[in-house]
Short mmCIF file of N, CA and C in Angstrom, two decimals:
data_model
loop_
_atom_site.label_atom_id
_atom_site.label_comp_id
_atom_site.label_asym_id
_atom_site.label_seq_id
_atom_site.Cartn_x
_atom_site.Cartn_y
_atom_site.Cartn_z
N MET O 1239 -23.75 -55.51 -111.68
CA MET O 1239 -22.96 -56.14 -112.86
C MET O 1239 -22.08 -56.76 -112.31
N LYS O 1240 -22.28 -58.11 -112.58
CA LYS O 1240 -20.89 -58.94 -111.43
C LYS O 1240 -19.64 -58.28 -111.88
N THR O 1241 -18.47 -58.17 -110.75
CA THR O 1241 -16.87 -58.28 -110.50
C THR O 1241 -16.11 -59.45 -110.35
N PHE O 1242 -14.93 -59.54 -110.79
CA PHE O 1242 -13.93 -60.24 -110.33
C PHE O 1242 -13.07 -59.71 -110.77
N HIS O 1243 -12.05 -60.61 -109.80
CA HIS O 1243 -10.90 -60.05 -109.14
C HIS O 1243 -9.69 -59.88 -110.45
N LEU O 1244 -9.62 -57.95 -109.90
CA LEU O 1244 -8.26 -57.78 -111.50
C LEU O 1244 -6.89 -57.71 -111.11
N GLN O 1245 -5.75 -57.82 -111.03
CA GLN O 1245 -4.36 -57.42 -110.61
C GLN O 1245 -3.98 -56.89 -111.94
N ILE O 1246 -3.40 -55.63 -111.87
CA ILE O 1246 -1.92 -55.25 -113.21
C ILE O 1246 -1.06 -55.09 -111.99
N VAL O 1247 -0.16 -56.08 -113.11
CA VAL O 1247 1.33 -54.94 -112.59
C VAL O 1247 2.35 -55.21 -113.15
N THR O 1248 3.67 -54.47 -113.63
CA THR O 1248 4.46 -53.76 -113.86
C THR O 1248 5.78 -54.10 -113.46
N PRO O 1249 7.16 -54.60 -114.03
CA PRO O 1249 8.22 -54.44 -113.45
C PRO O 1249 8.70 -53.37 -112.59
N ASP O 1250 7.77 -51.98 -111.96
CA ASP O 1250 7.71 -50.85 -111.51
C ASP O 1250 6.84 -51.36 -109.99
N GLY O 1251 5.84 -53.10 -109.91
CA GLY O 1251 5.66 -53.30 -108.94
C GLY O 1251 4.11 -52.71 -109.79
N GLU O 1252 2.88 -53.29 -108.43
CA GLU O 1252 1.79 -53.76 -108.77
C GLU O 1252 1.51 -52.50 -108.92
N PHE O 1253 0.24 -52.25 -109.76
CA PHE O 1253 -0.37 -51.15 -110.33
C PHE O 1253 -1.40 -50.99 -109.99
N PHE O 1254 -2.65 -52.23 -110.40
CA PHE O 1254 -3.57 -51.83 -109.27
C PHE O 1254 -4.56 -54.06 -108.85
N ASP O 1255 -5.05 -53.38 -107.89
CA ASP O 1255 -5.55 -54.93 -107.63
C ASP O 1255 -6.96 -54.67 -106.74
N GLY O 1256 -7.82 -54.35 -107.84
CA GLY O 1256 -8.63 -54.97 -107.16
C GLY O 1256 -10.32 -55.46 -108.12
N GLN O 1257 -11.49 -54.79 -107.64
CA GLN O 1257 -12.30 -55.72 -108.51
C GLN O 1257 -13.10 -54.76 -109.71
N ALA O 1258 -13.57 -55.41 -111.04
CA ALA O 1258 -13.26 -54.87 -111.57
C ALA O 1258 -14.92 -55.57 -112.27
N GLU O 1259 -15.51 -54.98 -113.37
CA GLU O 1259 -16.41 -55.19 -114.19
C GLU O 1259 -16.15 -55.55 -115.26
N ARG O 1260 -14.63 -55.11 -115.33
CA ARG O 1260 -14.98 -55.33 -117.49
C ARG O 1260 -12.59 -54.63 -117.52
N VAL O 1261 -12.36 -55.67 -118.13
CA VAL O 1261 -10.94 -55.45 -118.47
C VAL O 1261 -11.18 -55.37 -119.85
N ILE O 1262 -10.50 -54.05 -121.39
CA ILE O 1262 -9.96 -54.61 -121.98
C ILE O 1262 -8.87 -53.90 -122.28
N VAL O 1263 -7.85 -54.71 -123.53
CA VAL O 1263 -6.74 -55.21 -123.68
C VAL O 1263 -6.80 -54.90 -125.24
N ARG O 1264 -5.41 -54.73 -126.05
CA ARG O 1264 -5.06 -55.03 -127.01
C ARG O 1264 -4.07 -56.06 -127.10
N THR O 1265 -4.61 -57.93 -127.45
CA THR O 1265 -3.28 -58.92 -127.14
C THR O 1265 -2.86 -58.55 -128.93
N ASN O 1266 -2.42 -59.13 -129.35
CA ASN O 1266 -1.68 -60.04 -130.64
C ASN O 1266 -2.20 -60.16 -131.64
N ASN O 1267 -3.50 -60.53 -131.14
CA ASN O 1267 -4.74 -60.89 -132.27
C ASN O 1267 -5.70 -60.26 -132.16
N GLY O 1268 -5.23 -58.65 -131.22
CA GLY O 1268 -6.64 -58.11 -131.27
C GLY O 1268 -7.36 -57.38 -129.80
N ASP O 1269 -7.64 -56.71 -129.54
CA ASP O 1269 -8.45 -56.54 -128.62
C ASP O 1269 -9.82 -57.75 -127.81
N VAL O 1270 -9.21 -57.71 -127.04
CA VAL O 1270 -10.08 -58.50 -125.62
C VAL O 1270 -10.66 -57.83 -124.91
N ALA O 1271 -12.06 -58.42 -124.83
CA ALA O 1271 -13.18 -57.50 -123.00
C ALA O 1271 -12.71 -59.24 -122.51
N ILE O 1272 -12.55 -58.93 -121.10
CA ILE O 1272 -12.93 -59.94 -120.00
C ILE O 1272 -14.23 -59.70 -118.99
N MET O 1273 -14.42 -60.36 -118.93
CA MET O 1273 -16.01 -60.03 -117.50
C MET O 1273 -15.96 -61.50 -116.71
N ALA O 1274 -16.49 -60.92 -116.29
CA ALA O 1274 -16.90 -62.40 -114.75
C ALA O 1274 -17.09 -63.42 -115.59
N GLY O 1275 -17.16 -64.24 -114.93
CA GLY O 1275 -16.84 -65.66 -115.75
C GLY O 1275 -16.55 -66.43 -117.14
N HIS O 1276 -15.55 -65.53 -117.73
CA HIS O 1276 -14.99 -65.60 -118.33
C HIS O 1276 -14.59 -66.70 -118.38
N SER O 1277 -13.34 -67.97 -118.95
CA SER O 1277 -13.10 -68.93 -118.87
C SER O 1277 -11.67 -68.49 -119.01
N ASN O 1278 -11.16 -69.47 -118.99
CA ASN O 1278 -9.34 -70.23 -118.45
C ASN O 1278 -8.65 -69.69 -119.78
N TYR O 1279 -7.59 -68.28 -119.66
CA TYR O 1279 -7.44 -67.65 -120.87
C TYR O 1279 -5.82 -67.54 -121.14
N VAL O 1280 -5.24 -67.25 -121.85
CA VAL O 1280 -3.61 -66.48 -121.57
C VAL O 1280 -3.39 -66.09 -123.17
N ALA O 1281 -3.26 -64.56 -123.31
CA ALA O 1281 -2.93 -64.13 -124.69
C ALA O 1281 -1.82 -62.85 -124.26
N VAL O 1282 -1.15 -62.95 -125.04
CA VAL O 1282 -0.11 -61.97 -125.64
C VAL O 1282 0.00 -60.78 -125.36
N LEU O 1283 -0.14 -59.51 -124.84
CA LEU O 1283 -0.75 -58.70 -124.96
C LEU O 1283 0.24 -57.94 -125.88
N GLY O 1284 0.07 -56.96 -126.62
CA GLY O 1284 0.46 -56.17 -127.47
C GLY O 1284 0.76 -54.87 -127.33
N VAL O 1285 0.75 -53.62 -127.78
CA VAL O 1285 1.20 -52.05 -127.82
C VAL O 1285 -0.58 -51.30 -128.11
N GLY O 1286 -1.22 -51.33 -127.12
CA GLY O 1286 -2.23 -50.25 -127.79
C GLY O 1286 -3.34 -50.14 -125.94
N ALA O 1287 -4.19 -49.17 -126.36
CA ALA O 1287 -5.09 -48.75 -125.64
C ALA O 1287 -6.05 -50.26 -124.37
N ALA O 1288 -5.99 -49.51 -122.97
CA ALA O 1288 -6.83 -51.01 -122.42
C ALA O 1288 -7.77 -49.57 -121.57
N VAL O 1289 -8.90 -50.24 -120.97
CA VAL O 1289 -9.89 -49.91 -120.99
C VAL O 1289 -9.98 -50.66 -119.49
N VAL O 1290 -10.07 -50.18 -117.67
CA VAL O 1290 -10.73 -50.40 -116.92
C VAL O 1290 -12.23 -49.34 -116.40
N VAL O 1291 -12.72 -51.56 -115.62
CA VAL O 1291 -14.65 -50.63 -115.96
C VAL O 1291 -14.82 -51.24 -114.03
N THR O 1292 -14.43 -50.21 -112.91
CA THR O 1292 -14.84 -51.05 -112.22
C THR O 1292 -16.61 -50.87 -111.63
N GLU O 1293 -17.23 -50.66 -109.96
CA GLU O 1293 -18.25 -50.27 -110.50
C GLU O 1293 -17.99 -48.91 -110.42
N ASN O 1294 -17.27 -47.94 -109.88
CA ASN O 1294 -17.51 -46.88 -110.00
C ASN O 1294 -16.90 -45.28 -110.78
N GLU O 1295 -15.89 -46.34 -111.70
CA GLU O 1295 -15.08 -45.66 -112.89
C GLU O 1295 -14.86 -46.27 -114.01
N ARG O 1296 -14.63 -45.31 -115.22
CA ARG O 1296 -14.28 -46.44 -116.34
C ARG O 1296 -12.52 -45.59 -116.50
N LYS O 1297 -11.74 -46.55 -116.28
CA LYS O 1297 -10.07 -45.14 -116.95
C LYS O 1297 -9.86 -46.62 -118.50
N ARG O 1298 -8.93 -45.18 -118.40
CA ARG O 1298 -8.65 -45.34 -120.43
C ARG O 1298 -6.99 -45.92 -119.71
N ALA O 1299 -5.79 -46.60 -120.52
CA ALA O 1299 -4.91 -46.45 -119.85
C ALA O 1299 -4.04 -47.12 -120.96
N ALA O 1300 -2.42 -46.57 -121.05
CA ALA O 1300 -1.94 -47.00 -122.57
C ALA O 1300 -1.09 -48.66 -121.91
N CYS O 1301 -1.38 -49.74 -122.27
CA CYS O 1301 -0.56 -50.36 -122.22
C CYS O 1301 0.20 -51.19 -122.89
N MET O 1302 1.83 -50.98 -122.24
CA MET O 1302 2.35 -51.88 -123.52
C MET O 1302 3.23 -53.49 -122.77
N ASN O 1303 2.90 -54.32 -123.98
CA ASN O 1303 3.31 -55.97 -124.09
C ASN O 1303 3.34 -56.11 -123.09
N GLY O 1304 3.07 -57.26 -122.67
CA GLY O 1304 3.29 -58.05 -121.85
C GLY O 1304 1.90 -59.65 -121.74
N MET O 1305 1.25 -59.97 -121.01
CA MET O 1305 0.52 -61.49 -120.64
C MET O 1305 -0.63 -60.64 -119.80
N LEU O 1306 -2.04 -61.78 -119.89
CA LEU O 1306 -2.94 -61.53 -120.16
C LEU O 1306 -3.81 -62.97 -119.20
N ALA O 1307 -3.78 -63.02 -117.65
CA ALA O 1307 -3.98 -65.03 -117.77
C ALA O 1307 -5.51 -64.17 -116.90
N VAL O 1308 -6.73 -65.18 -117.27
CA VAL O 1308 -7.32 -65.36 -116.50
C VAL O 1308 -7.49 -67.16 -115.87
N THR O 1309 -7.30 -66.70 -114.62
CA THR O 1309 -7.59 -68.51 -114.29
C THR O 1309 -8.33 -68.96 -112.95
N ASN O 1310 -9.17 -69.29 -113.19
CA ASN O 1310 -10.45 -69.58 -112.21
C ASN O 1310 -10.91 -68.74 -111.75
N GLY O 1311 -11.89 -67.91 -112.82
CA GLY O 1311 -11.82 -66.58 -112.51
C GLY O 1311 -11.74 -65.19 -112.07
N GLU O 1312 -10.17 -65.15 -112.05
CA GLU O 1312 -9.06 -64.22 -111.37
C GLU O 1312 -8.61 -63.80 -112.73
N VAL O 1313 -8.23 -62.64 -113.01
CA VAL O 1313 -7.09 -61.99 -113.64
C VAL O 1313 -6.75 -61.41 -113.72
N ARG O 1314 -4.98 -61.88 -114.89
CA ARG O 1314 -3.84 -60.96 -114.30
C ARG O 1314 -3.28 -60.44 -115.42
N VAL O 1315 -2.66 -59.25 -115.62
CA VAL O 1315 -2.81 -58.50 -115.94
C VAL O 1315 -1.18 -57.78 -116.49
N ILE O 1316 0.24 -58.69 -116.90
CA ILE O 1316 2.08 -58.74 -116.50
C ILE O 1316 2.04 -58.09 -116.86
N ALA O 1317 1.95 -56.21 -117.57
CA ALA O 1317 2.75 -55.61 -118.60
C ALA O 1317 4.09 -55.15 -118.47
N THR O 1318 4.47 -54.90 -119.68
CA THR O 1318 6.09 -54.10 -119.43
C THR O 1318 5.66 -52.58 -118.86
N ALA O 1319 5.03 -52.00 -119.49
CA ALA O 1319 4.12 -50.76 -119.22
C ALA O 1319 2.19 -50.48 -118.82
N PHE O 1320 2.11 -49.71 -117.79
CA PHE O 1320 0.50 -49.68 -117.95
C PHE O 1320 0.83 -47.89 -117.06
N GLU O 1321 -0.13 -47.79 -117.78
CA GLU O 1321 0.02 -45.74 -117.72
C GLU O 1321 -1.52 -45.34 -117.57
N TRP O 1322 -1.97 -45.08 -116.41
CA TRP O 1322 -3.61 -44.21 -116.78
C TRP O 1322 -3.09 -43.20 -117.52
N ALA O 1323 -4.32 -42.96 -118.86
CA ALA O 1323 -4.09 -41.88 -119.59
C ALA O 1323 -3.79 -40.34 -118.82
N GLU O 1324 -4.04 -40.25 -117.40
CA GLU O 1324 -4.38 -38.83 -117.36
C GLU O 1324 -2.97 -38.82 -116.00
N GLN O 1325 -2.16 -39.81 -116.25
CA GLN O 1325 -0.55 -39.78 -115.97
C GLN O 1325 0.63 -39.80 -117.34
N ILE O 1326 0.15 -39.48 -118.25
CA ILE O 1326 0.72 -39.39 -119.73
C ILE O 1326 1.56 -38.28 -119.70
N ASP O 1327 2.84 -38.61 -119.38
CA ASP O 1327 3.28 -36.49 -120.43
C ASP O 1327 3.22 -36.42 -121.67
N LYS O 1328 2.52 -35.36 -122.49
CA LYS O 1328 2.18 -35.98 -123.67
C LYS O 1328 3.37 -35.11 -124.38
N GLU O 1329 3.82 -34.55 -123.52
CA GLU O 1329 5.13 -33.77 -124.20
C GLU O 1329 6.13 -34.81 -124.39
N ARG O 1330 6.49 -35.13 -123.48
CA ARG O 1330 7.60 -36.27 -124.04
C ARG O 1330 7.39 -36.81 -124.86
N ALA O 1331 5.65 -38.01 -124.90
CA ALA O 1331 5.39 -38.81 -125.62
C ALA O 1331 4.94 -37.84 -127.07
N LYS O 1332 5.44 -37.07 -126.99
CA LYS O 1332 5.53 -36.24 -128.79
C LYS O 1332 7.17 -36.17 -129.19
N LEU O 1333 7.80 -35.49 -128.18
CA LEU O 1333 8.90 -35.47 -128.47
C LEU O 1333 10.17 -37.59 -128.62
N ALA O 1334 9.17 -38.55 -128.20
CA ALA O 1334 9.29 -39.96 -128.77
C ALA O 1334 9.36 -40.04 -129.76
N LEU O 1335 8.01 -40.25 -130.17
CA LEU O 1335 7.43 -39.69 -131.34
C LEU O 1335 7.77 -39.04 -132.59
N GLU O 1336 8.30 -37.65 -131.98
CA GLU O 1336 9.44 -37.22 -132.69
C GLU O 1336 10.67 -37.47 -133.31
N LYS O 1337 11.02 -38.48 -131.93
CA LYS O 1337 12.59 -39.16 -132.45
C LYS O 1337 12.13 -40.28 -133.16
N ALA O 1338 11.38 -41.25 -132.61
CA ALA O 1338 10.98 -42.43 -133.76
C ALA O 1338 11.45 -42.81 -134.87
N GLU O 1339 10.68 -41.06 -135.61
CA GLU O 1339 10.06 -41.16 -136.71
C GLU O 1339 10.90 -40.63 -137.89
N ALA O 1340 12.28 -39.63 -136.66
CA ALA O 1340 13.43 -39.29 -137.66
C ALA O 1340 14.49 -40.85 -137.53
N LYS O 1341 14.19 -41.45 -136.96
CA LYS O 1341 15.11 -42.68 -137.04
C LYS O 1341 14.66 -43.50 -138.02
N LEU O 1342 12.53 -43.70 -138.17
CA LEU O 1342 12.51 -44.83 -138.92
C LEU O 1342 12.68 -43.99 -140.22
N ALA O 1343 13.21 -41.93 -140.84
CA ALA O 1343 13.58 -41.83 -141.95
C ALA O 1343 14.79 -42.65 -142.58
N ASN O 1344 15.69 -42.42 -141.70
CA ASN O 1344 16.74 -42.68 -141.77
C ASN O 1344 17.15 -44.55 -142.64
N SER O 1345 17.17 -44.47 -144.47
CA SER O 1345 17.32 -46.29 -144.61
C SER O 1345 18.34 -47.02 -144.30
N SER O 1346 19.20 -46.44 -143.25
CA SER O 1346 20.56 -47.50 -143.28
C SER O 1346 20.18 -48.08 -142.10
N LEU O 1347 18.62 -48.03 -141.35
CA LEU O 1347 18.84 -48.62 -140.06
C LEU O 1347 19.08 -49.97 -140.73
N SER O 1348 19.54 -51.35 -139.60
CA SER O 1348 19.98 -52.74 -139.58
C SER O 1348 17.81 -52.73 -139.55
N LYS O 1349 17.86 -54.52 -139.28
CA LYS O 1349 16.00 -54.72 -139.17
C LYS O 1349 16.03 -54.42 -138.23
N GLU O 1350 16.62 -54.46 -137.00
CA GLU O 1350 16.53 -55.04 -135.84
C GLU O 1350 16.15 -53.65 -135.08
N GLU O 1351 16.98 -52.25 -135.82
CA GLU O 1351 16.82 -50.45 -135.44
C GLU O 1351 15.74 -50.53 -135.74
N HIS O 1352 15.74 -50.56 -137.34
CA HIS O 1352 14.10 -50.36 -137.47
C HIS O 1352 13.08 -51.10 -136.68
N GLU O 1353 12.76 -52.42 -136.06
CA GLU O 1353 11.63 -52.91 -135.52
C GLU O 1353 12.05 -52.25 -134.12
N VAL O 1354 12.76 -51.83 -133.55
CA VAL O 1354 13.12 -51.12 -132.48
C VAL O 1354 12.39 -49.30 -131.98
N ALA O 1355 12.46 -49.01 -133.29
CA ALA O 1355 12.18 -47.18 -133.71
C ALA O 1355 10.82 -47.75 -134.26
N GLU O 1356 10.16 -48.64 -134.62
CA GLU O 1356 8.90 -48.82 -135.05
C GLU O 1356 8.25 -48.72 -134.06
N LEU O 1357 8.96 -49.72 -133.02
CA LEU O 1357 8.04 -50.07 -131.84
C LEU O 1357 7.82 -49.08 -130.79
N ALA O 1358 8.85 -48.74 -130.63
CA ALA O 1358 8.94 -46.88 -130.49
C ALA O 1358 7.71 -46.11 -130.48
N ARG O 1359 7.81 -45.50 -132.04
CA ARG O 1359 6.63 -44.87 -132.92
C ARG O 1359 5.59 -45.49 -132.22
N ARG O 1360 5.11 -46.94 -132.20
CA ARG O 1360 3.48 -47.18 -132.27
C ARG O 1360 3.43 -46.86 -130.37
N ARG O 1361 4.44 -47.69 -129.43
CA ARG O 1361 4.38 -46.56 -128.41
C ARG O 1361 4.15 -45.08 -128.14
N ALA O 1362 4.71 -44.50 -128.35
CA ALA O 1362 4.33 -42.97 -128.51
C ALA O 1362 3.05 -42.74 -129.22
N LYS O 1363 2.88 -42.91 -130.20
CA LYS O 1363 1.28 -42.77 -130.40
C LYS O 1363 -0.30 -42.93 -129.64
N VAL O 1364 0.33 -44.81 -129.46
CA VAL O 1364 -0.88 -45.04 -128.25
C VAL O 1364 -0.85 -44.20 -127.15
N ARG O 1365 0.37 -43.65 -126.23
CA ARG O 1365 0.38 -42.61 -125.20
C ARG O 1365 -0.52 -41.40 -125.34
N LEU O 1366 0.10 -40.53 -126.99
CA LEU O 1366 -0.66 -39.73 -128.12
C LEU O 1366 -2.09 -39.71 -127.67
N SER O 1367 -2.13 -41.30 -128.12
CA SER O 1367 -3.98 -41.66 -128.26
C SER O 1367 -5.02 -40.88 -126.75
N MET O 1368 -4.09 -41.02 -125.58
CA MET O 1368 -5.10 -40.90 -124.91
C MET O 1368 -5.49 -40.05 -124.35
#
């Protein structure tokens, strides 16, 4: 299968830089799969599962917000957080989910506080789904 250059970066630095056959990420409009030869494309990333397929393996990850850009056959994922499934601390994610749900149970939250807690809940659920 044909490959393309994929670069994944986070605020912590370069996460992945190599050849890939396919990358699947969640955008604000749903999941997209990028393969070699894809036309130029830009999308805002949402919170969700991601998959990177190389010649040797298929790896799942949690991807949290950011941007996807396909430019002249090169693909760049710039994510707030990107974590391989096997590196996710499930206990920490479980505690984060419990904390977010407890906060959401508070009816006196401002709209902004509710949105922050809801995003924390969604991130924790994605991590636990890995």
